[in-house]
CSV table of C-alpha atoms and ligand atoms in Angstrom, one decimal:
chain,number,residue,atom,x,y,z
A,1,UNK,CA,-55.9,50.3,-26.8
A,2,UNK,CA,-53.2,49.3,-24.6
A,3,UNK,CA,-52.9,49.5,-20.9
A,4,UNK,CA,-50.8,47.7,-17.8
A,5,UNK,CA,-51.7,45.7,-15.0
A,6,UNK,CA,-49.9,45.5,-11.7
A,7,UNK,CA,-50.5,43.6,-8.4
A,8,UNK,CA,-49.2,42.7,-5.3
A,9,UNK,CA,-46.8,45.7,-4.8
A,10,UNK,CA,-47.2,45.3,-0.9
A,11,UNK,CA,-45.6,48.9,0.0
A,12,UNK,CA,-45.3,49.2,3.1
A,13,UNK,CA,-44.5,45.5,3.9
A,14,UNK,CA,-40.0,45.9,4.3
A,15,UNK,CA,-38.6,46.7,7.9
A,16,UNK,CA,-35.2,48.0,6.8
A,17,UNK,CA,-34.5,51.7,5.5
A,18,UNK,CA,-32.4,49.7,2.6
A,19,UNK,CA,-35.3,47.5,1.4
A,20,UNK,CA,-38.2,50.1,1.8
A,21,UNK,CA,-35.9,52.2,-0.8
A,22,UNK,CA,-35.9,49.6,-3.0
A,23,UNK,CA,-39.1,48.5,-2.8
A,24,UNK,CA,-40.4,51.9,-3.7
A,25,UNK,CA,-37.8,52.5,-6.5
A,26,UNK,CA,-39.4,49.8,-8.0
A,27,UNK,CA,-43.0,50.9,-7.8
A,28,UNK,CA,-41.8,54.3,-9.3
A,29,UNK,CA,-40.1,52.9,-12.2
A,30,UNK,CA,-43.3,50.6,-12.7
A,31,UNK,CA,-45.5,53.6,-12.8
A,32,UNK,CA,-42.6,55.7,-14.6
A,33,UNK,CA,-42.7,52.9,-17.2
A,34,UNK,CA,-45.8,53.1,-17.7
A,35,UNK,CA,-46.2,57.2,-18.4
A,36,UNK,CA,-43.7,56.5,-20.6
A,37,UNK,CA,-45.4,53.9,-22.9
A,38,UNK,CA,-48.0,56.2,-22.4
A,39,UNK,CA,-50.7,53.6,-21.8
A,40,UNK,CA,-54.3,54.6,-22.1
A,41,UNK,CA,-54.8,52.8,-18.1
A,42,UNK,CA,-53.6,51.1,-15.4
A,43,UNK,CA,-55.0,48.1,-13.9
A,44,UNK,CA,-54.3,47.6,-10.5
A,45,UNK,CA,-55.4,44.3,-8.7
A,46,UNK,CA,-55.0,44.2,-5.3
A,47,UNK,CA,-52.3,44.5,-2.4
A,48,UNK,CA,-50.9,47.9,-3.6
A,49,UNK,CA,-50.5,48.2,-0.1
A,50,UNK,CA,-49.0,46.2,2.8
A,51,UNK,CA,-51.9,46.9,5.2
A,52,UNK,CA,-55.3,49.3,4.9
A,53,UNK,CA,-53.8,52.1,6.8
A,54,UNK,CA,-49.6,51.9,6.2
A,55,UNK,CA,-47.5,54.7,7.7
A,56,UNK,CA,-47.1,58.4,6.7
A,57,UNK,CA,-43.8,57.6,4.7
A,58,UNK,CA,-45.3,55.0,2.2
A,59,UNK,CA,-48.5,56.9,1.8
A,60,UNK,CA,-46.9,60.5,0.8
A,61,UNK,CA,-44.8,58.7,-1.7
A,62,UNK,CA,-47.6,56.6,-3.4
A,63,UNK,CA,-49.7,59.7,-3.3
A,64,UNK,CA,-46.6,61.7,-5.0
A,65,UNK,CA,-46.3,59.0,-7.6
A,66,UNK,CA,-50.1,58.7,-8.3
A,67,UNK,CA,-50.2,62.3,-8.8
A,68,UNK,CA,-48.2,61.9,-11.5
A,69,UNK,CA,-49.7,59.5,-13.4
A,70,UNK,CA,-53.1,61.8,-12.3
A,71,UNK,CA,-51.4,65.1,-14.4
A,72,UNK,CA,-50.4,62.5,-17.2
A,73,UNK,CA,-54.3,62.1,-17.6
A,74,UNK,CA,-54.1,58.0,-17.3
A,75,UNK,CA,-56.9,56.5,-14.9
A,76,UNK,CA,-56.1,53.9,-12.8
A,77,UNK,CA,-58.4,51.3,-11.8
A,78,UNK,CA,-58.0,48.8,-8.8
A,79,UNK,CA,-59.3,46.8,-6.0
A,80,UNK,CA,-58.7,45.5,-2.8
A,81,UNK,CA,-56.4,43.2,-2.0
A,82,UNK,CA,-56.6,40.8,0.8
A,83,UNK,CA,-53.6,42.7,2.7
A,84,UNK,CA,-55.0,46.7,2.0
A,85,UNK,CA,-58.7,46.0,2.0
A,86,UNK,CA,-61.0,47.5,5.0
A,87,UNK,CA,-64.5,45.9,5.3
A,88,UNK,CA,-65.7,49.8,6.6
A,89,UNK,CA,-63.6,51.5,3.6
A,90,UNK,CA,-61.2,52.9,6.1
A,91,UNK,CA,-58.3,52.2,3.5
A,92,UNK,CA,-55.6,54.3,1.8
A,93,UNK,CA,-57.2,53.2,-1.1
A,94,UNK,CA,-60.2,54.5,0.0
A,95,UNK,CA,-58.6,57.8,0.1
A,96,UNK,CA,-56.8,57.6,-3.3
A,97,UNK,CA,-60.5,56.8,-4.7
A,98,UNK,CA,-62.0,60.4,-3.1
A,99,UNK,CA,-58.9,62.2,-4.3
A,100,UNK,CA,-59.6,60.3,-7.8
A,101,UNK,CA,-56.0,59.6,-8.0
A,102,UNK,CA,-57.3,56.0,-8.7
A,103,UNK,CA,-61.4,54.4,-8.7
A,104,UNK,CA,-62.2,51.4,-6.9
A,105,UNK,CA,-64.3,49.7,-9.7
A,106,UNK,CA,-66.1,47.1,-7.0
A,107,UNK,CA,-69.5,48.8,-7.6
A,108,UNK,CA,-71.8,46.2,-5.5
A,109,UNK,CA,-75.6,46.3,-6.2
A,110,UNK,CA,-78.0,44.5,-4.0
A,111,UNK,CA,-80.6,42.8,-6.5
A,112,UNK,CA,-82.6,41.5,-3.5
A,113,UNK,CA,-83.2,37.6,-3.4
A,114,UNK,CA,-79.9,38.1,-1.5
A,115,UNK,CA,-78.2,38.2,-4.9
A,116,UNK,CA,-75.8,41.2,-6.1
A,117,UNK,CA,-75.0,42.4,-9.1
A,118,UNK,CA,-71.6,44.5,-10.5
A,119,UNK,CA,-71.8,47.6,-12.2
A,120,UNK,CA,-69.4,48.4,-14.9
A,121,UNK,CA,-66.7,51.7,-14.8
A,122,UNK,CA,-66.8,52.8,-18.3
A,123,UNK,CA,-63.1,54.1,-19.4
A,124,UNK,CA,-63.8,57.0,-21.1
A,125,UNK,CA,-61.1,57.5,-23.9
A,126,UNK,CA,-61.0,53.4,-24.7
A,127,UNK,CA,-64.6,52.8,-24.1
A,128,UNK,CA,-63.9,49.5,-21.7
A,129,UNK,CA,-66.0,48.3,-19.0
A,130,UNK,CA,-64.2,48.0,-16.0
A,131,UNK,CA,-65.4,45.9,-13.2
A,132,UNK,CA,-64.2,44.0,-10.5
A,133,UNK,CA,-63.8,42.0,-6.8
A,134,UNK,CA,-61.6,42.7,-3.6
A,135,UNK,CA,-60.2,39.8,-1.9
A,136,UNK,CA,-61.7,36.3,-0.7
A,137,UNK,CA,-61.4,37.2,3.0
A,138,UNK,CA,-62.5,40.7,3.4
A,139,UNK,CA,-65.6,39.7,5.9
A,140,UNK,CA,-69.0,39.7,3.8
A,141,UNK,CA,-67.0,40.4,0.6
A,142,UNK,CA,-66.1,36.9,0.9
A,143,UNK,CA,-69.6,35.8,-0.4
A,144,UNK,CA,-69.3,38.1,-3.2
A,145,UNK,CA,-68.4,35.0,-5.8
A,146,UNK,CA,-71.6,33.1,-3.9
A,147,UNK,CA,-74.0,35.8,-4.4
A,148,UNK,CA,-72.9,37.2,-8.0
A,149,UNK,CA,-75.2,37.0,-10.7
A,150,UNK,CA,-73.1,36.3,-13.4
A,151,UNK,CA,-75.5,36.1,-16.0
A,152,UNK,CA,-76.2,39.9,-15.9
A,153,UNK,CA,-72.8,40.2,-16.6
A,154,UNK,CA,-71.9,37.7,-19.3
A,155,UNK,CA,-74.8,39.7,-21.1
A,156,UNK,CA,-72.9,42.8,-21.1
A,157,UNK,CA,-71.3,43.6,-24.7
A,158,UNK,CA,-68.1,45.5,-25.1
A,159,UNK,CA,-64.5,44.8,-24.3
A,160,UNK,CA,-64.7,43.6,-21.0
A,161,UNK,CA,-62.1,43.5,-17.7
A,162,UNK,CA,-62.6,42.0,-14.6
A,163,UNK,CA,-60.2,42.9,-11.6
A,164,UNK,CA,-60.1,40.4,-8.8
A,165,UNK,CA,-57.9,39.2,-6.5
A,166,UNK,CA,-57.7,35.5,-5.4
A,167,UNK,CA,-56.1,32.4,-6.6
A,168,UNK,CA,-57.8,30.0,-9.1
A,169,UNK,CA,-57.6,26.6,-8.4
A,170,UNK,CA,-57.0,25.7,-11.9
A,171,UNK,CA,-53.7,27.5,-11.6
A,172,UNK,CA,-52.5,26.3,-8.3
A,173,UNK,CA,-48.9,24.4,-10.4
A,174,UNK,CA,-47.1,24.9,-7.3
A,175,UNK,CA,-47.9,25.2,-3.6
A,176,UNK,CA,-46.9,28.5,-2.3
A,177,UNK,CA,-47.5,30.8,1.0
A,178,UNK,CA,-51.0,31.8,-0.9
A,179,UNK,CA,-54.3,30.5,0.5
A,180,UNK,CA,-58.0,32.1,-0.7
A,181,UNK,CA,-58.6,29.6,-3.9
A,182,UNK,CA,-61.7,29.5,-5.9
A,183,UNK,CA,-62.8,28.0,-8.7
A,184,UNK,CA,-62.5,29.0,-12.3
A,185,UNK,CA,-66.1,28.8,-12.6
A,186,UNK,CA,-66.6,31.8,-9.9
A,187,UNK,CA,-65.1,33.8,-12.2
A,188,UNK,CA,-68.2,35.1,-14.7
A,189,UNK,CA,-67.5,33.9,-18.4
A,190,UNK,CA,-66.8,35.6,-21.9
A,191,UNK,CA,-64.5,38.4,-20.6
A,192,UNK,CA,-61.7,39.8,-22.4
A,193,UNK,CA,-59.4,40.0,-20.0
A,194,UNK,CA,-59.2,38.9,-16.2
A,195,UNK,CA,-56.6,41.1,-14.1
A,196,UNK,CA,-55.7,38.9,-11.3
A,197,UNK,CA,-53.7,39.6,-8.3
A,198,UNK,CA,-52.5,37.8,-5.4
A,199,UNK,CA,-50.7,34.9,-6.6
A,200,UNK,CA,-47.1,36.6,-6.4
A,201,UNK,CA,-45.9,34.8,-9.5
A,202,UNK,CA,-46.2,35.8,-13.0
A,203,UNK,CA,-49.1,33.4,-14.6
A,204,UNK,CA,-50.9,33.5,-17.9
A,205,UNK,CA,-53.4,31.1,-18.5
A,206,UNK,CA,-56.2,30.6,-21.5
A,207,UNK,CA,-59.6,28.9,-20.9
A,208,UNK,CA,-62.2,28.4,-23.7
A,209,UNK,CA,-64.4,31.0,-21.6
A,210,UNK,CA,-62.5,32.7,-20.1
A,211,UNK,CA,-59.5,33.4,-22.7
A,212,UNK,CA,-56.6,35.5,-20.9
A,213,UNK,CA,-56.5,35.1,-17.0
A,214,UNK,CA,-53.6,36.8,-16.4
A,215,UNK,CA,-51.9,37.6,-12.9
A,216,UNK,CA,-48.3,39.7,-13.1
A,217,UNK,CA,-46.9,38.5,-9.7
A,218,UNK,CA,-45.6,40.8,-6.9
A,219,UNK,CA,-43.0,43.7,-7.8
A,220,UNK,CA,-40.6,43.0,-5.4
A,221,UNK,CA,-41.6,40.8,-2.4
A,222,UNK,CA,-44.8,40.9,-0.4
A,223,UNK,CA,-44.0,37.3,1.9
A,224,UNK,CA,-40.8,37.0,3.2
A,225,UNK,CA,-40.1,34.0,1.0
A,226,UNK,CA,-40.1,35.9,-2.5
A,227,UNK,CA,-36.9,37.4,-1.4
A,228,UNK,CA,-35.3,33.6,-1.0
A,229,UNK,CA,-37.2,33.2,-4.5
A,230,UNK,CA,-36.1,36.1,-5.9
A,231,UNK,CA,-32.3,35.3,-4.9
A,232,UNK,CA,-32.8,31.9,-7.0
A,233,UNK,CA,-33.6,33.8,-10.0
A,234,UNK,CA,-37.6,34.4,-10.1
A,235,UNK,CA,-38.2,37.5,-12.5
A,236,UNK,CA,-40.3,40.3,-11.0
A,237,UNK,CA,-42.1,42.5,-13.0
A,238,UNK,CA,-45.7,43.9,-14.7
A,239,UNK,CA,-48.3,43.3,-17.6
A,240,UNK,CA,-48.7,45.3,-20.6
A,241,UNK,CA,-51.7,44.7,-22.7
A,242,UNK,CA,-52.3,45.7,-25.9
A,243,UNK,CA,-55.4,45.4,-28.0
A,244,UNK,CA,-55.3,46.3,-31.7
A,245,UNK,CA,-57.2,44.3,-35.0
A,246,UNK,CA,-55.5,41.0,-34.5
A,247,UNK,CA,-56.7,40.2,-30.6
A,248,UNK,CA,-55.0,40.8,-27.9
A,249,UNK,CA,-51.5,40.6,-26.7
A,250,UNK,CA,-49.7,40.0,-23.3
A,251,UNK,CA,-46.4,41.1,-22.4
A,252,UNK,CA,-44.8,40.5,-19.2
A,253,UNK,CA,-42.3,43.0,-18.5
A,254,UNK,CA,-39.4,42.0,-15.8
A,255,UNK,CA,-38.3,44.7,-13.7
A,256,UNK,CA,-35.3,44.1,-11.7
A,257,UNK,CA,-35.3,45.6,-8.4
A,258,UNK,CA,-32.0,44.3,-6.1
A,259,UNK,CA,-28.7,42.3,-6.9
A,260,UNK,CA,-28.9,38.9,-4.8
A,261,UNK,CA,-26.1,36.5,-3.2
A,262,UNK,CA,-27.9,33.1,-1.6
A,263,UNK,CA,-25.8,31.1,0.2
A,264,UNK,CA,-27.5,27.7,0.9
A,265,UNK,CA,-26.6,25.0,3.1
A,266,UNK,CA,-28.1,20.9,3.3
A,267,UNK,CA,-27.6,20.8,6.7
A,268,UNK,CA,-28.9,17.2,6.8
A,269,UNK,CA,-27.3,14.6,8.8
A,270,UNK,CA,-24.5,17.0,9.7
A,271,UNK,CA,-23.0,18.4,12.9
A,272,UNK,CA,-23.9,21.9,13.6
A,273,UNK,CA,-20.3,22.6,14.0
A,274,UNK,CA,-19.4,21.3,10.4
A,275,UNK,CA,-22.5,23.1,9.3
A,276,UNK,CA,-20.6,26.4,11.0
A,277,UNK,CA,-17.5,26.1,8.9
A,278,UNK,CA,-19.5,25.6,6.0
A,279,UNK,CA,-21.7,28.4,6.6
A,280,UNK,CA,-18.2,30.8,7.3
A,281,UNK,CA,-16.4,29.1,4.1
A,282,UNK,CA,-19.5,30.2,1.9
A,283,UNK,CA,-19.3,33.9,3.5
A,284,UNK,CA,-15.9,34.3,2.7
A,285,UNK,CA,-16.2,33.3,-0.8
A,286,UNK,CA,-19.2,35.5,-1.3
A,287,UNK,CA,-19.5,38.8,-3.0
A,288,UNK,CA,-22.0,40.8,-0.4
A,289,UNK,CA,-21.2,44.2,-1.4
A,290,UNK,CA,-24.9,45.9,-1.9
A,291,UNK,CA,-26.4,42.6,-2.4
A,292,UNK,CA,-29.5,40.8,-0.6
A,293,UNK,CA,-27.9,38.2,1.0
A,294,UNK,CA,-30.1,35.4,1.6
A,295,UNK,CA,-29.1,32.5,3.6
A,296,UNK,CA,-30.9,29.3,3.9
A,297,UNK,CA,-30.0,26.2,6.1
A,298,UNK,CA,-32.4,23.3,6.0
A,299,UNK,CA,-32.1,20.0,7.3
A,300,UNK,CA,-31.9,17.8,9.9
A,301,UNK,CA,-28.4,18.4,12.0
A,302,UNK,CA,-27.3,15.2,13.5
A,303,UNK,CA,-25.6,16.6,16.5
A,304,UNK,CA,-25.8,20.0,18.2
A,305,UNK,CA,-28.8,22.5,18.2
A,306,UNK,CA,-30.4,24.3,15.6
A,307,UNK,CA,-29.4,27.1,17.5
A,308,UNK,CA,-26.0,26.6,17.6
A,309,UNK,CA,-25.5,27.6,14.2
A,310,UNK,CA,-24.2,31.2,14.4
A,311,UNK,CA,-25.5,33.5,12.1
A,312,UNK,CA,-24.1,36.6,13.8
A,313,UNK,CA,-20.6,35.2,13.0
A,314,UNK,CA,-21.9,35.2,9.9
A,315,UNK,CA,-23.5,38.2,9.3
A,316,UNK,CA,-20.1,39.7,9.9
A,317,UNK,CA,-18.5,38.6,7.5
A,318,UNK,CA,-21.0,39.9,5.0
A,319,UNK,CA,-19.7,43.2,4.4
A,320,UNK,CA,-21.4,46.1,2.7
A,321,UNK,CA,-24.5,44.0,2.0
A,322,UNK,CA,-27.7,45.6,1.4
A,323,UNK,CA,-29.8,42.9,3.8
A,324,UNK,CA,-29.0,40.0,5.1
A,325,UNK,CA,-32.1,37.7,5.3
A,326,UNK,CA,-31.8,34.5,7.6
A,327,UNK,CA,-34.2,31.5,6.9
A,328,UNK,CA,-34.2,28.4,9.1
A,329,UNK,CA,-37.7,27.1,9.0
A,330,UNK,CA,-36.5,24.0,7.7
A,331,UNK,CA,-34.3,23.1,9.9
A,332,UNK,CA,-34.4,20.6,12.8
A,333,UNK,CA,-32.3,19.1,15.0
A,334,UNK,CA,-32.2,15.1,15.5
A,335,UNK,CA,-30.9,15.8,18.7
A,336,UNK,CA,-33.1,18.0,20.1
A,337,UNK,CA,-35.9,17.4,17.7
A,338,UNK,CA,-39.5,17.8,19.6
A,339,UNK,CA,-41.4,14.8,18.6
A,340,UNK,CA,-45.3,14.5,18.3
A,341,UNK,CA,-46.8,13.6,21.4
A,342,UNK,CA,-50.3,11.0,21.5
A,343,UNK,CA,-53.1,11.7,23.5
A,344,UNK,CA,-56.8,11.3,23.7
A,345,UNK,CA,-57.9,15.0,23.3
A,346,UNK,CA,-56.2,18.4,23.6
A,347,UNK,CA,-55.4,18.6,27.1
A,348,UNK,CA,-53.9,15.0,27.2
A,349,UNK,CA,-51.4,15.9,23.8
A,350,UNK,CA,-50.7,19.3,24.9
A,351,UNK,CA,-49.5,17.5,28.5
A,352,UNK,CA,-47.7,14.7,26.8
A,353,UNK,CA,-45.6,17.4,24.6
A,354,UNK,CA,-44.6,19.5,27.4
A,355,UNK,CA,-43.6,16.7,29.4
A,356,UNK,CA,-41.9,15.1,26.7
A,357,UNK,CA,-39.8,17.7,25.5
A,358,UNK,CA,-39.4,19.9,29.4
A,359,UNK,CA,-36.3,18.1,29.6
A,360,UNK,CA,-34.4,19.5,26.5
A,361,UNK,CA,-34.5,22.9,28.3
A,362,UNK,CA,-31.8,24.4,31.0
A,363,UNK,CA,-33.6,26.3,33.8
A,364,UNK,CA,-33.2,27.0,37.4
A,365,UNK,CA,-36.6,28.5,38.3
A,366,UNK,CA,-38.5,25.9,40.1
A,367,UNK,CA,-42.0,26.9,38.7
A,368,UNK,CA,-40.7,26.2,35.0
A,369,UNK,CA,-39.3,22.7,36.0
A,370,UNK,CA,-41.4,19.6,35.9
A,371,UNK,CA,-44.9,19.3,36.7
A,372,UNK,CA,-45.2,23.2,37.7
A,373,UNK,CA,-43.3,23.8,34.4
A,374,UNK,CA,-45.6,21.6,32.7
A,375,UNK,CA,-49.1,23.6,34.1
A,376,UNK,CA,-47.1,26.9,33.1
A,377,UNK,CA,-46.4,26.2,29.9
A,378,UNK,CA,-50.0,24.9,29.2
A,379,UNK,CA,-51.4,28.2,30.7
A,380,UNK,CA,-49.1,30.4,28.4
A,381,UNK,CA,-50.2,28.5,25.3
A,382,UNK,CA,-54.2,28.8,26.2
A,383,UNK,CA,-53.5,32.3,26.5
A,384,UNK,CA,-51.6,32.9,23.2
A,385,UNK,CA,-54.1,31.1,20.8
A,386,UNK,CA,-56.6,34.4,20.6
A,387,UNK,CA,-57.9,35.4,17.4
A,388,UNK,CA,-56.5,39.0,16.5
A,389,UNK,CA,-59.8,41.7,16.3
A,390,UNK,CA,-61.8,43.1,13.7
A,391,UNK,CA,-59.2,46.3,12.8
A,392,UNK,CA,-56.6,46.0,15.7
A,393,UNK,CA,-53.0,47.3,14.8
A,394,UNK,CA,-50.7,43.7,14.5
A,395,UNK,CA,-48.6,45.4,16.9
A,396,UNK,CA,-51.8,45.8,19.7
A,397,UNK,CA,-52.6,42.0,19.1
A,398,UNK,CA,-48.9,40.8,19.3
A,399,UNK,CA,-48.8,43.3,22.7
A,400,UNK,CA,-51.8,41.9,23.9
A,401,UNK,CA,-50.8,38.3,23.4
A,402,UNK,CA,-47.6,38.7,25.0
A,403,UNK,CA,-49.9,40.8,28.3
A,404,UNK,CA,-51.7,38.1,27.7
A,405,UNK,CA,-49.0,35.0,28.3
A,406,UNK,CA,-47.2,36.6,30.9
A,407,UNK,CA,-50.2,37.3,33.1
A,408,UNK,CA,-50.6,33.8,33.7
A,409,UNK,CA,-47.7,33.5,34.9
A,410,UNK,CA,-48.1,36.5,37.1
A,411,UNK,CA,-45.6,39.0,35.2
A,412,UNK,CA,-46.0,42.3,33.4
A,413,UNK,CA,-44.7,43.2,29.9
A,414,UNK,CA,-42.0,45.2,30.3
A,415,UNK,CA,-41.8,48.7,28.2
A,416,UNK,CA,-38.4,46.4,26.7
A,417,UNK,CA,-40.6,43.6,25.6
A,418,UNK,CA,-42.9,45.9,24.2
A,419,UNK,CA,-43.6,45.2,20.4
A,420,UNK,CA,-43.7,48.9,18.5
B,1,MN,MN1,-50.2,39.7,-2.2
């Protein structure tokens, strides 16, 4: 028996007509790849998809490609991620499951006593027993792992998968963007293999009970920070598995998906102006042409702003790159740097900050300046810390946030500052 295992393919997630090319050329040559080892499955485990509902474009080329593999005759067997999951099933994976394209193997059975139980998807050709877990936040599914009566499971005989997606703690070796960490001990014992998904990096790790825990990492980038990770090197790719008289074997299989250039820059203790010639010096040397550019200046400048550095300069000079991605979380300014205010409660800190830092900004409208500045400011920020709704579009929230902000300050969101 041999099949693959993929996660974390996020289509849907890139903005620019140059990355969402490459991000589904790399999907297809995942899936072509796997036609033509002619695997007996594919195990898919979560986060095939950006969001539950993604556009028209991503969807008619996933359904084109799972076609495919459909007329090939190879099942493919998945879950829900924490990004594509709906708690009401209103998914496209949802829709690849009635089309049976792929099956959603989370087959939930209420034992009463407020337990549940799994049932198992039999693969027909290898005989396996398929059965699996969506994500740790997906509303009640998130008491899944609580509930589960694992026993029932452990008792099961046969070769024996279990698709889930979350982090285990016992794997956390580096602290990356991913939250939703559980114990190995959720996971129920004596299976054959565990297909994880949504740690983005390749991991293989062996436990006395449970002896191949496996996650394959992200294709191509599904947090804006595997593309810096991806420029230093990190190997993207997918799992082949194959099962034969002497136990079982794991192959990770990189696929590369883009060319990179990263120009980084230790901005620390420096003035942003000597940070600028740097910053130009690097462009000129680089080679850009069809490239991901990634550039990343961190530090602490010692004179000038943070945004003083200029990155359009920059950008440029890059010529002929395929994307240019910016990344200045880490950097600060000494100069301008906003500092942590004290207070007794809330209110008291959120007044200190503003009054602190109101000063660091140029502006000539009287109700932004001082005391009235001050009582603006803290209106705006009450007004922007809502929690986004049960199945509202990003977009609506970010819209409604912005309504939101302005209101209190008497304005109206202008069809320009609309978010689309
Ligand atoms: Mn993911």
């Amino acid at each position: 028996m041999k099949f693959a295992h993929l996660s974390d393919i996020h289509l849907g997630f890139q903005k620019s007509e140059n990355l969402q090319r490459t991000e589904r050329s790399v999907f297809e040559r995942a899936i072509d790849e796997c036609i033509r080892r002619k695997v007996d499955f594919i195990l898919i485990a979560g986060d095939l998809f950006h969001v539950n509902i993604p556009e028209m474009r991503v969807q008619k080329a996933a359904f084109a490609k799972f076609r495919q593999v459909y007329e090939a005759g190879i099942p493919v067997y998945a879950v829900y991620g924490s990004h594509d999951f709906s708690p009401v099933s209103n998914s496209v994976i949802d829709l690849l499951n009635e089309t049976r394209y792929l099956t959603k193997v989370t087959n939930v059975v209420e034992t009463g006593d407020d337990r549940i139980s799994l049932e198992f998807t039999v693969d027909k050709k290898t005989g396996a027993k398929i059965t699996g877990l969506p994500g740790l936040k997906a509303g009640k599914d998130s008491v899944y792992y609580e509930k589960l009566d694992r026993a029932a499971l452990e008792r099961e005989g046969g070769f024996k998968i279990f698709l889930f997606h979350g982090g285990i703690d016992e794997m956390k070796t580096e602290v990356g963007p991913e939250t939703d960490f559980m114990a190995l001990s959720s996971l129920p014992r004596g299976f054959d293999y565990y297909a994880g998904g949504h740690m983005h990096k390749y991991h293989h790790a062996r436990y006395p009970d449970h002896p191949n825990v496996v996650y394959p990492g992200t294709l191509f980038a599904g947090y804006h920070s595997d593309l810096e990770e991806n420029a230093r090197g990190q190997e993207r790719g997918m799992v082949f598995v194959e099962v034969g008289q002497d136990g079982l074997t794991v192959e990770f299989v990189p696929l590369p998906n883009a060319e990179y250039t990263l120009i980084d820059i230790d901005a620390e203790r420096k003035r942003a102006s000597t940070v600028n010639s740097e910053l130009l010096e690097k462009v000129r040397q680089s080679d850009s042409k069809d490239k991901i550019v990634v550039i990343k200046i961190h530090g602490e400048l010692s004179e000038g702003k943070t945004t003083d550095i200029e990155y359009a300069k920059a950008k440029e000079g890059l010529y002929g790159a395929l994307e240019i991605k910016v990344n200045r979380s880490r950097l600060t300014s000494r100069e301008y740097a906003i500092t942590p205010a004290g207070g007794r409660d809330r209110t008291e800190i959120e007044t200190n900050a503003f009054r602190e830092n109101i000063g660091e900004v140029r502006m000539d409208e009287r109700e932004l300046m001082g005391d009235a500045g001050i009582n603006t400011a803290r209106a705006m920020l009450s007004a922007a810390i809502l929690p986004i709704l049960q199945n509202e579009k990003r977009t609506d929230y970010q819209n409604r946030i912005i309504e939101n902000m302005l209101g209190t300050a008497g304005l109206k969101i202008r069809d320009v500052a609309r978010i689309d």
